[in-house]
CSV table of C-alpha atoms (C1' of nucleotides) in Angstrom, one decimal:
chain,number,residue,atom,x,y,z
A,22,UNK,CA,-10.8,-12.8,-15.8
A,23,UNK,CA,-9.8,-10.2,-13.4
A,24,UNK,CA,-6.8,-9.5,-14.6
A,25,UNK,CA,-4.8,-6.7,-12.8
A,26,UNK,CA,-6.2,-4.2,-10.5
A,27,UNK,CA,-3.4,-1.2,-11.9
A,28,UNK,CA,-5.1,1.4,-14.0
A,29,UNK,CA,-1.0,1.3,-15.8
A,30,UNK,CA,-1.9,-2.3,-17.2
A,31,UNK,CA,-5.1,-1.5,-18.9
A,32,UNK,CA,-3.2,2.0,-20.4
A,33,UNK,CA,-0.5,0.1,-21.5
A,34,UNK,CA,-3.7,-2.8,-23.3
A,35,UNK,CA,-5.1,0.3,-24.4
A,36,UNK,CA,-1.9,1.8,-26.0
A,37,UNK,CA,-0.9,-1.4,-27.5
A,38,UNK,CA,-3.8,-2.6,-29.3
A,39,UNK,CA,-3.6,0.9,-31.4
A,40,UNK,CA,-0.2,-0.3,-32.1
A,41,UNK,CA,2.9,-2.7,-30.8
A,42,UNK,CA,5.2,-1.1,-29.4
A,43,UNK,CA,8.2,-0.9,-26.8
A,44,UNK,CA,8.5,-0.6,-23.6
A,45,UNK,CA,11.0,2.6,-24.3
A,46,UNK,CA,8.1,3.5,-26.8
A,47,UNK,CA,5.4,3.7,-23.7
A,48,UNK,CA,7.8,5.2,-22.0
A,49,UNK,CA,8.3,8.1,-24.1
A,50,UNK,CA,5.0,8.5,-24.9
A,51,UNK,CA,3.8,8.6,-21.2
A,52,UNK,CA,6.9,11.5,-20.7
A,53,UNK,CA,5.6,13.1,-23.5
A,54,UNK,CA,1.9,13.8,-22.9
A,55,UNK,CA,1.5,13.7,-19.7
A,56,UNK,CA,-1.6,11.1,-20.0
A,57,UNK,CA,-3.8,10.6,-16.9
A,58,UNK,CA,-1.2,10.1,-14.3
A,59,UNK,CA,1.3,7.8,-15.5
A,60,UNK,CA,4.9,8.0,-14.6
A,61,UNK,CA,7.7,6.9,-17.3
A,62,UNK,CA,9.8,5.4,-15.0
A,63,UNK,CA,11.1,1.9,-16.0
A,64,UNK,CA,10.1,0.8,-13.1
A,65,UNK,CA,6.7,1.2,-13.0
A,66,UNK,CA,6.7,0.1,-16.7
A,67,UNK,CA,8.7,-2.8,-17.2
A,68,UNK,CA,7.1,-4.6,-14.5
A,69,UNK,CA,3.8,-4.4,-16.0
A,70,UNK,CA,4.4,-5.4,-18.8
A,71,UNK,CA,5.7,-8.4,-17.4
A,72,UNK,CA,2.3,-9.1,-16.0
A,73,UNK,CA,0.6,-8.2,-18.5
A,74,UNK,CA,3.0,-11.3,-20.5
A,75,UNK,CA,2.7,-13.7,-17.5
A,76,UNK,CA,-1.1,-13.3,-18.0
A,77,UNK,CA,-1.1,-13.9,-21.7
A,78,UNK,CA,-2.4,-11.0,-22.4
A,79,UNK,CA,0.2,-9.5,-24.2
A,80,UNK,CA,3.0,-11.0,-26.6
A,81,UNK,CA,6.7,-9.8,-26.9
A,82,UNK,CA,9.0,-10.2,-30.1
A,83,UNK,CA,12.2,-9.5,-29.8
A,84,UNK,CA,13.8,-6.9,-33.0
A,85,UNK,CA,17.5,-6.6,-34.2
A,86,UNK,CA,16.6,-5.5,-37.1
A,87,UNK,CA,16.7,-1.7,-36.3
A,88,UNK,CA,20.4,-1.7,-35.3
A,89,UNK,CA,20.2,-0.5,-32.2
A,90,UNK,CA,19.9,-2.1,-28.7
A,91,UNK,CA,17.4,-5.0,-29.0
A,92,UNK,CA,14.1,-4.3,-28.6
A,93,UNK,CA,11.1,-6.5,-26.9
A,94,UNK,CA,7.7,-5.5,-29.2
A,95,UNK,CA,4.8,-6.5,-27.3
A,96,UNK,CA,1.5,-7.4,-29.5
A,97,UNK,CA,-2.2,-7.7,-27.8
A,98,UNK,CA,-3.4,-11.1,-28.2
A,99,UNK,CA,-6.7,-12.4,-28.2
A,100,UNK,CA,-7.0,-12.7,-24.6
A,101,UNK,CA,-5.6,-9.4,-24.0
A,102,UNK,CA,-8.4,-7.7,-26.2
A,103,UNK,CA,-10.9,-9.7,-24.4
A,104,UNK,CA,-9.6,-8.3,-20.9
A,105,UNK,CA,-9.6,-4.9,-22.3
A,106,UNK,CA,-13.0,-4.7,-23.6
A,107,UNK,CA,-14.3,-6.5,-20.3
A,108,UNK,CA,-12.9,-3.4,-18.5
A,109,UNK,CA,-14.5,-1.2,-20.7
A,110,UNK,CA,-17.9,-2.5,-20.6
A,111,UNK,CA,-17.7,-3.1,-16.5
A,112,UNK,CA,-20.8,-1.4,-15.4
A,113,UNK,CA,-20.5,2.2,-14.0
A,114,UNK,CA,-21.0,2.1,-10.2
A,115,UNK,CA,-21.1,5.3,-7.6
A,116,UNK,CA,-18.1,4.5,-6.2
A,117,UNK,CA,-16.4,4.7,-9.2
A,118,UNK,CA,-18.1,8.4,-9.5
A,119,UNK,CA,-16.2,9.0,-6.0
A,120,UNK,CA,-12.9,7.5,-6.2
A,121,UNK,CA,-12.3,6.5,-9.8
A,122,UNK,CA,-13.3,9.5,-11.7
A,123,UNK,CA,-9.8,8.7,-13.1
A,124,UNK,CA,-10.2,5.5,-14.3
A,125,UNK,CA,-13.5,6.3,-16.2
A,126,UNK,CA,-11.7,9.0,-18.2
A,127,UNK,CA,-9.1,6.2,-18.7
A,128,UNK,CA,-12.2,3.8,-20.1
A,129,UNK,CA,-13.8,6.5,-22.0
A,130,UNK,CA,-10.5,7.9,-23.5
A,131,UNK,CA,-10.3,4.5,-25.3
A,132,UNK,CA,-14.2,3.5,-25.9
A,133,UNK,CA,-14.4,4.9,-29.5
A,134,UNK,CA,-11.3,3.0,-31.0
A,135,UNK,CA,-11.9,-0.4,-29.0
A,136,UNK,CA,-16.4,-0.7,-29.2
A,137,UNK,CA,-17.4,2.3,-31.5
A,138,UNK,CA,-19.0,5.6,-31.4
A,139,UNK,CA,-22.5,3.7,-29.8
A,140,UNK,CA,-20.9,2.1,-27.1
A,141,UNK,CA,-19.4,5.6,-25.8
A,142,UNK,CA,-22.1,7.4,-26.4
A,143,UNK,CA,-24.3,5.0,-23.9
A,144,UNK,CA,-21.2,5.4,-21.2
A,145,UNK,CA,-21.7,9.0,-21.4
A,146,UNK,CA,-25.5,8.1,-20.5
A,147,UNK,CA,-24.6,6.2,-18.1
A,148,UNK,CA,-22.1,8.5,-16.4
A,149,UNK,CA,-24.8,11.6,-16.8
A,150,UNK,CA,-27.6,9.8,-15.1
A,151,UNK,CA,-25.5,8.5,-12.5
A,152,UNK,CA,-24.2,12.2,-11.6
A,153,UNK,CA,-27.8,13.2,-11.8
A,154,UNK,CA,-28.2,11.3,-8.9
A,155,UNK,CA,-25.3,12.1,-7.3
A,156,UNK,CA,-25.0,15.7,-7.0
A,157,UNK,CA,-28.0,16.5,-5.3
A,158,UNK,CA,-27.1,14.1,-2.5
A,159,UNK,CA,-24.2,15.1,-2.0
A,160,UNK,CA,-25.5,18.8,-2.0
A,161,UNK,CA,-27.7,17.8,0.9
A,162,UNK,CA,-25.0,16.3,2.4
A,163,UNK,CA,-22.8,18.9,2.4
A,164,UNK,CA,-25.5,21.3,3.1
A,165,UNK,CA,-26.0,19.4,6.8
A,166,UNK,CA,-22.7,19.2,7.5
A,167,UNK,CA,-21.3,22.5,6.8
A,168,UNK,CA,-22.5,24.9,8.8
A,169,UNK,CA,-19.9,24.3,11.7
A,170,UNK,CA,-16.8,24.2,9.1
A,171,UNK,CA,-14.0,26.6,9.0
A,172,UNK,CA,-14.8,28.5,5.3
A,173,UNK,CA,-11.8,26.9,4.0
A,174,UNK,CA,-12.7,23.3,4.2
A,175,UNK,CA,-16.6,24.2,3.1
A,176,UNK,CA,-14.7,25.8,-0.3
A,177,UNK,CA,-13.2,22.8,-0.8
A,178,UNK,CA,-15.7,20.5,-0.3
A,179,UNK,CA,-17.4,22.9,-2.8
A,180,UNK,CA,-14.9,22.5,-5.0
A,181,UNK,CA,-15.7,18.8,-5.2
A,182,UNK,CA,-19.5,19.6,-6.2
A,183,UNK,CA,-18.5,21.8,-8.7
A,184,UNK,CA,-16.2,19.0,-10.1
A,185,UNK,CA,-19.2,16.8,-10.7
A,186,UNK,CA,-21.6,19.6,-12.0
A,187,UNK,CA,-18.8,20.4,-14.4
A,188,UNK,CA,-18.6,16.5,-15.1
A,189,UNK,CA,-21.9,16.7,-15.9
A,190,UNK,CA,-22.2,19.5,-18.1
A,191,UNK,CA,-19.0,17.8,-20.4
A,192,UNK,CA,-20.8,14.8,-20.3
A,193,UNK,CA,-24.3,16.9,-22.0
A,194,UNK,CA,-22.4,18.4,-24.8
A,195,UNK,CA,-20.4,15.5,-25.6
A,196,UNK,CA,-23.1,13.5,-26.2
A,197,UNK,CA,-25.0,16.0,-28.0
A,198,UNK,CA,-21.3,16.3,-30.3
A,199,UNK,CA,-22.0,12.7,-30.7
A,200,UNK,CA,-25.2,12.7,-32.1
A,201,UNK,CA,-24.4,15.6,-34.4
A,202,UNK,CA,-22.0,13.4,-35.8
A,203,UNK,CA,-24.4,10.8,-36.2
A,204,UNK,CA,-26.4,13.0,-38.1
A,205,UNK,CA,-24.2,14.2,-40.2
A,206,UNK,CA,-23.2,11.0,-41.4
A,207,UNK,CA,-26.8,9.7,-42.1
B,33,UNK,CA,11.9,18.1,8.0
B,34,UNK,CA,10.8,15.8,4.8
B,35,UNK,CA,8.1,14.3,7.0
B,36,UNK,CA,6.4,11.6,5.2
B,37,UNK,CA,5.0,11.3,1.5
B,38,UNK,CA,2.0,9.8,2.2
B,39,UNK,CA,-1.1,12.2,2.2
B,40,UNK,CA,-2.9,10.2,4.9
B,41,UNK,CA,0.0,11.0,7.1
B,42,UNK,CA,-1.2,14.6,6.4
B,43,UNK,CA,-4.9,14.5,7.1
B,44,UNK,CA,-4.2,12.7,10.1
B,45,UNK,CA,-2.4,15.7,11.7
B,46,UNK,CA,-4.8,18.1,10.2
B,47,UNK,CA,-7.6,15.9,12.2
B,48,UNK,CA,-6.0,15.4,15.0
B,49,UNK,CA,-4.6,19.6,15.7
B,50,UNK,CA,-8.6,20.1,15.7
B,51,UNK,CA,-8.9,17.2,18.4
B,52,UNK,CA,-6.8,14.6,19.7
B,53,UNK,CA,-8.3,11.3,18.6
B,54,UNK,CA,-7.8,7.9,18.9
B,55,UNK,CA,-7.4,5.6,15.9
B,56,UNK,CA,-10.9,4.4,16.0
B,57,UNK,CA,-12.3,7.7,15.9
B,58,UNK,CA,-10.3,8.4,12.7
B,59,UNK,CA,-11.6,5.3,11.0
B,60,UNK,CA,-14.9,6.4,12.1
B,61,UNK,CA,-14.5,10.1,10.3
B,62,UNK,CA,-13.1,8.7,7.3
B,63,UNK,CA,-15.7,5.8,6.9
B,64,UNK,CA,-18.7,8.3,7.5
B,65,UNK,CA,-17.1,11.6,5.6
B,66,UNK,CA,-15.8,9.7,2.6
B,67,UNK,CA,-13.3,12.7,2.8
B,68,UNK,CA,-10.6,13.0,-0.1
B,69,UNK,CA,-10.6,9.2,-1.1
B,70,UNK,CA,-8.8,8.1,2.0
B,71,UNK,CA,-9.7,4.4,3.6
B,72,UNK,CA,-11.0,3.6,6.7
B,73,UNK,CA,-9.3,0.2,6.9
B,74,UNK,CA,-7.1,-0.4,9.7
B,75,UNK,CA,-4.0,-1.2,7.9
B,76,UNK,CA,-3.9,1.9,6.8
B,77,UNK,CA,-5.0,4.0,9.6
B,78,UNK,CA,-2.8,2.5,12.6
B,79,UNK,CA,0.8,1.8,10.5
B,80,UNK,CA,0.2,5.4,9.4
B,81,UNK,CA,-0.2,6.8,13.1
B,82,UNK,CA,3.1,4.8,14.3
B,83,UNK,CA,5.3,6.8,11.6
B,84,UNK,CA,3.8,9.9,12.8
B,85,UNK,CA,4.5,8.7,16.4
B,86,UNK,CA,8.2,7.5,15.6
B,87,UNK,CA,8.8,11.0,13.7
B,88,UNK,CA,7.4,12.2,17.0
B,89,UNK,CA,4.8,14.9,15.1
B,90,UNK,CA,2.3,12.7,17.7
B,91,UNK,CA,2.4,11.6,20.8
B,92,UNK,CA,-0.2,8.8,22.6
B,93,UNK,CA,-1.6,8.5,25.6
B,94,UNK,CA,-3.5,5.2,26.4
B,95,UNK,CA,-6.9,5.9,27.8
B,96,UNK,CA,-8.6,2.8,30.1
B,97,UNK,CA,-10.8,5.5,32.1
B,98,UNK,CA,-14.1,5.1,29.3
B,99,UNK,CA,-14.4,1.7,30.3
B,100,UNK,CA,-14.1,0.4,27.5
B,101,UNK,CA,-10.8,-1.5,25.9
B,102,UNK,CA,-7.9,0.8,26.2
B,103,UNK,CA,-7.8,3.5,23.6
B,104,UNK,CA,-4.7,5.5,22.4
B,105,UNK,CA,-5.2,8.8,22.1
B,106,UNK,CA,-3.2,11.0,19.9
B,107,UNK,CA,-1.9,14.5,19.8
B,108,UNK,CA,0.1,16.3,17.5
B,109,UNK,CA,3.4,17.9,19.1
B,110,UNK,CA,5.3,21.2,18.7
B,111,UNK,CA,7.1,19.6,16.3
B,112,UNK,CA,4.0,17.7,14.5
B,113,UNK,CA,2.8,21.6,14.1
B,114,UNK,CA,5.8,22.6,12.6
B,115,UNK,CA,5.8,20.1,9.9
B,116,UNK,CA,2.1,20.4,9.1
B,117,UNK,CA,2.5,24.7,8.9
B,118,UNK,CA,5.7,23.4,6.2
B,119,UNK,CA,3.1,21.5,4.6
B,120,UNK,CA,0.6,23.8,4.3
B,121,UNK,CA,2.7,26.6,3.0
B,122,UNK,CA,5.2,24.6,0.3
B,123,UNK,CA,5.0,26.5,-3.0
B,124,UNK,CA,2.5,25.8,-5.1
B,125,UNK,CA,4.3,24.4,-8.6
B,126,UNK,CA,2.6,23.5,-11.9
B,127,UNK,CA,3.3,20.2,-11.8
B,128,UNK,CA,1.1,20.3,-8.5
B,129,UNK,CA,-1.4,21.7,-10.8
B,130,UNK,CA,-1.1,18.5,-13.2
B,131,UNK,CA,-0.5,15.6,-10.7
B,132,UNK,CA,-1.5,16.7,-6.9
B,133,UNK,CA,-4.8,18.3,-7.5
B,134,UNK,CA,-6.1,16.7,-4.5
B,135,UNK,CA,-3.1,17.5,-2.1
B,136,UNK,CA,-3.6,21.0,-3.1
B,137,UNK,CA,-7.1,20.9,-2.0
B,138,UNK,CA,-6.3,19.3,1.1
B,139,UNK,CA,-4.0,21.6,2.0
B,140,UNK,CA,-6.6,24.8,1.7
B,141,UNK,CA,-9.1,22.9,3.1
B,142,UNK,CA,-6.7,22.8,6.1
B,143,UNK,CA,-5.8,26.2,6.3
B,144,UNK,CA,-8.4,28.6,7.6
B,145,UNK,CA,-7.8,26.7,10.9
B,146,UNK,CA,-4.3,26.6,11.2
B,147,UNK,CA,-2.5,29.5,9.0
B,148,UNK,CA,-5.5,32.1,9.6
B,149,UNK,CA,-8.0,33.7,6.6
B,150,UNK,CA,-5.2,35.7,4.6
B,151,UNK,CA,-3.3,32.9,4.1
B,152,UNK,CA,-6.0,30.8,2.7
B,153,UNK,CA,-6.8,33.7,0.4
B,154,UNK,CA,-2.9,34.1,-0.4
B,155,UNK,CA,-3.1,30.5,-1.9
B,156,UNK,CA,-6.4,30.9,-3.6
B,157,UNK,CA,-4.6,33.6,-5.8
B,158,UNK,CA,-1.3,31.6,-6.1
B,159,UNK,CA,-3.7,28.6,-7.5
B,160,UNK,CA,-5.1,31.0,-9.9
B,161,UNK,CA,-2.7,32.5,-11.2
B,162,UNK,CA,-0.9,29.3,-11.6
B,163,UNK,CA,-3.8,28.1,-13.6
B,164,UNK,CA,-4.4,31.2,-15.6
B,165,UNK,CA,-0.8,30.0,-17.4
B,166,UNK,CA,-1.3,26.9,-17.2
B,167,UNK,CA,-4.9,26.4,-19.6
B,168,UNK,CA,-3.9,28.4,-22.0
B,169,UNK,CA,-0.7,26.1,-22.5
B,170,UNK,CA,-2.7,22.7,-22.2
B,171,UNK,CA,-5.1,24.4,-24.5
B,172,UNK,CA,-2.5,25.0,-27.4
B,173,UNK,CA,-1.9,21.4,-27.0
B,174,UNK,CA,-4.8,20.0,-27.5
B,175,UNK,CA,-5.6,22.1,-30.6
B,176,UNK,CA,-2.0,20.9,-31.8
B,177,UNK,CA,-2.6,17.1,-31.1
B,178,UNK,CA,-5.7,16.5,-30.9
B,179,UNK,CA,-6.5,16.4,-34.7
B,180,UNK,CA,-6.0,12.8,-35.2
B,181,UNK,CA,-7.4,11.2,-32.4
B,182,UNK,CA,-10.6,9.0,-31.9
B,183,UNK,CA,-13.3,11.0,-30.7
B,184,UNK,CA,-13.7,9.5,-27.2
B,185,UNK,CA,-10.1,10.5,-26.1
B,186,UNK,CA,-10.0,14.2,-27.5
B,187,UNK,CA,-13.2,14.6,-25.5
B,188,UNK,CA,-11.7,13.2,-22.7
B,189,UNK,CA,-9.1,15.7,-22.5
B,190,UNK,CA,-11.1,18.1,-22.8
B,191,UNK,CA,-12.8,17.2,-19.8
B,192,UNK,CA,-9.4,17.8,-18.5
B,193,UNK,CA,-9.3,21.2,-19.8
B,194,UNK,CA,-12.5,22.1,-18.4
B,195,UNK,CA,-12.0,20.7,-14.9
B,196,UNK,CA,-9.1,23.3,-14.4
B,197,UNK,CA,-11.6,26.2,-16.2
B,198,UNK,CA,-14.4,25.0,-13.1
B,199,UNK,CA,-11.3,25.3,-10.6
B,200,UNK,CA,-10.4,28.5,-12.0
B,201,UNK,CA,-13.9,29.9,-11.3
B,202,UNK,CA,-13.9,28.2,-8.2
B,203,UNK,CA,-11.3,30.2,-6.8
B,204,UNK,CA,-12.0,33.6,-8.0
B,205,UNK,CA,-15.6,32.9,-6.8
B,206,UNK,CA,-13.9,31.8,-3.5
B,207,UNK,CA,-12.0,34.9,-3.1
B,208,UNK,CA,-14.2,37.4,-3.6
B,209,UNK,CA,-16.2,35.2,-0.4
B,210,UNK,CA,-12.8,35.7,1.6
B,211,UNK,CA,-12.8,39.8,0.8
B,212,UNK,CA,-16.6,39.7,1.0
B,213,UNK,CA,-16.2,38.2,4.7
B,214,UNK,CA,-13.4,40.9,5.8
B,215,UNK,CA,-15.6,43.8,4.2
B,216,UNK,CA,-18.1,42.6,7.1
B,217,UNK,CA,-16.1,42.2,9.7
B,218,UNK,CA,-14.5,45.8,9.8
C,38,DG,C1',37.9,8.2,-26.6
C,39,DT,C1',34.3,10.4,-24.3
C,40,DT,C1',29.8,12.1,-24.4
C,41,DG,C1',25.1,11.1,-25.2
C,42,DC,C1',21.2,8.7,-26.5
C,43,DC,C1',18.7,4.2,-27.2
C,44,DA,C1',16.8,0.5,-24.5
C,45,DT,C1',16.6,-2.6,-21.1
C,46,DG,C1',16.4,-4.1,-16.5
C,47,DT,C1',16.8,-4.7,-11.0
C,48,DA,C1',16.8,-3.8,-5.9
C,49,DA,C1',15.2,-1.5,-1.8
C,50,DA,C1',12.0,1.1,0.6
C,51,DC,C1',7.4,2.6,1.2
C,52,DT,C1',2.4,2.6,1.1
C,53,DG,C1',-1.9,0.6,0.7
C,54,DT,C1',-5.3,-3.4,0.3
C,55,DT,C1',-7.4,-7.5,2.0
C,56,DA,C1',-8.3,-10.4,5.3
C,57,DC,C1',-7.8,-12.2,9.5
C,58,DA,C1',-7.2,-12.2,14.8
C,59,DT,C1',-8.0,-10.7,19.4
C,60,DG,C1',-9.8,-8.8,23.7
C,61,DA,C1',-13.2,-6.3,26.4
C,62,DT,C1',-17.8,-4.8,27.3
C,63,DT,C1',-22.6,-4.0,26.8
C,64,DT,C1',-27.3,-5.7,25.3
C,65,DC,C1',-30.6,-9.2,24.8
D,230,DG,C1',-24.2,-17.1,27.0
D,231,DA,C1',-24.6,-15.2,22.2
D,232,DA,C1',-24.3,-11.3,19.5
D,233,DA,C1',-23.0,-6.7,18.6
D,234,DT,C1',-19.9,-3.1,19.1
D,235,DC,C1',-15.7,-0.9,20.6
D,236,DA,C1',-10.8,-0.8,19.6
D,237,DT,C1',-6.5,-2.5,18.3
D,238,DG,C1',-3.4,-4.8,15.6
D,239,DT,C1',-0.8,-8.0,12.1
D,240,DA,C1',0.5,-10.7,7.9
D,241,DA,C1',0.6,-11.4,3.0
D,242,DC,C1',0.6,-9.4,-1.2
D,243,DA,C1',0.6,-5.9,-4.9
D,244,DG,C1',2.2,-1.7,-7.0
D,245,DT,C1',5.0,2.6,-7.2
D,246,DT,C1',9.1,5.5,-6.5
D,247,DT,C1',13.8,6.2,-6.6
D,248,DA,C1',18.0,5.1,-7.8
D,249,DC,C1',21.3,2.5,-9.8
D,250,DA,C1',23.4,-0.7,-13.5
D,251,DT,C1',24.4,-2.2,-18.1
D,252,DG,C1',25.3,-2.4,-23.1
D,253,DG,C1',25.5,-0.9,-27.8
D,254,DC,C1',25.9,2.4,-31.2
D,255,DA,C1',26.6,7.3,-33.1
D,256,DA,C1',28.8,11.6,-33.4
D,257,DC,C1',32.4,14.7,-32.6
DNA sequence: GTTGCCATGTAAACTGTTACATGATTTC
DNA sequence: GAAATCATGTAACAGTTTACATGGCAAC
């Protein structure tokens, strides 16, 4: 089922399902906030969501209606849902800790809508144990290979530490805002 | 002097001013430093050095004296110096700030060694001061749109929010460690 | 009747990924 | 002489950027 390997498919699932919408929509919406990293450029968009048709995973109507230029609506199908939450629930790896810290915003951004408030509280979890593990490694790591660095590159390599351990610390409260929820619902 | 867009082209020349190295050797650094997310697969690594060489920032000399198979070993020209300095000292911009995190921290981690101490702490207070007008602004927003989203994806932008805060600290921390250094040395 | 916005699309160039191919030399 | 390691490279494919092209309607 592996569907596309561009983080810009699985925003564009993710956009979709909370609505149809147009290409020019997405486009305007990615201008507008500024979301991830996401350009607005038809040529980026267009293109995927031809893939994302070719695969089935999406379905275009065209409108008249509105009286302007036509526009191509594209709907989620069935299968498209399916491929969404199987990105979702992929299991969180290191590597994606190292060079997808991106894409599990991405995932998490769209968790509560798609499989509920339990689901994204486990992710967070998930992503708090895994930095756990993480950080001090890669404090040891940068502990031994430091000490022969100009200061510059040690500050930046610091910088990335202090990217997780920030991580982490969002990932503490926001599970904790989570659970106050849940209580306050009960 | 628009060298090259790719940031790989980049870390290569930073590499190799330290040390002329072969392509094998940068593979090697890559694979074993995991630095910045950059691969260590060959097609990556040798197209990347033949656009330096054609821009003629590099220039190789084929090795057969090791023993081994022939190695080419690259150093970065006059002119490779030139374009890297440009690089290192383009104006910092918001939108740098938003989409080019990593280049930015690239770049610093670069310049101790090539543009000297003050420099490095020249940009440290650029990138702060950019920031100190820039999370206020992305702050307002959140509060302003923020109100009807799901849970999951107003906490992720606040992760956002608070990855800048951690790179604000970062670099006031990081300069007081420049001033503290100089203090010493007089 | 020209400017501007809505809305779609395409083509060329560039970069990176994956996977394969090759040649030489040391080690067992 | 088989396997491992050193070292270089290429071919196919996917995705993005940039820039251009087009067409209809609205407003002035």
């Amino acid at each position: 089922m592996k569907t596309n390997d561009s983080l810009l498919g699985f925003a564009l699932l993710g956009l979709l399902l909370e609505k149809p919408k147009s290409g020019y929509d997405l486009r305007k919406f990615f201008a507008a906030t500024a979301m991830g990293s996401f350009s607005d450029s038809p040529g980026a968009i267009y293109p995927a969501l031809d893939r994302l048709e070719r695969q089935k995973l999406t379905r275009a109507t065209v409108e008249t209606s509105t009286g302007l230029r036509k526009r191509r609506v594209f709907k989620v199908t069935a299968r498209g849902l399916a491929a969404f939450k199987a990105w979702l629930r992929r299991p969180l790896t290191r590597d994606d800790l190292i060079h997808r810290g991106d894409e599990l915003m991405l995932r998490f951004a769209f968790m509560d809508q798609t499989l509920g408030a339990d689901q994204a509280t486990a992710f967070l979890r998930e992503y708090a144990r895994e930095l756990e593990g993480y950080i001090p490694s890669l404090k040891a790591y940068l502990d031994a290979t430091s000490v022969n660095m100009p200061m510059s590159a040690r500050l930046a390599f610091e910088f990335g530490v202090q990217e997780h351990e920030a991580g982490l610390k969002w990932a503490r409260t926001s599970i904790a805002r989570y659970e106050q929820r849940k209580g306050n619902q009960e």
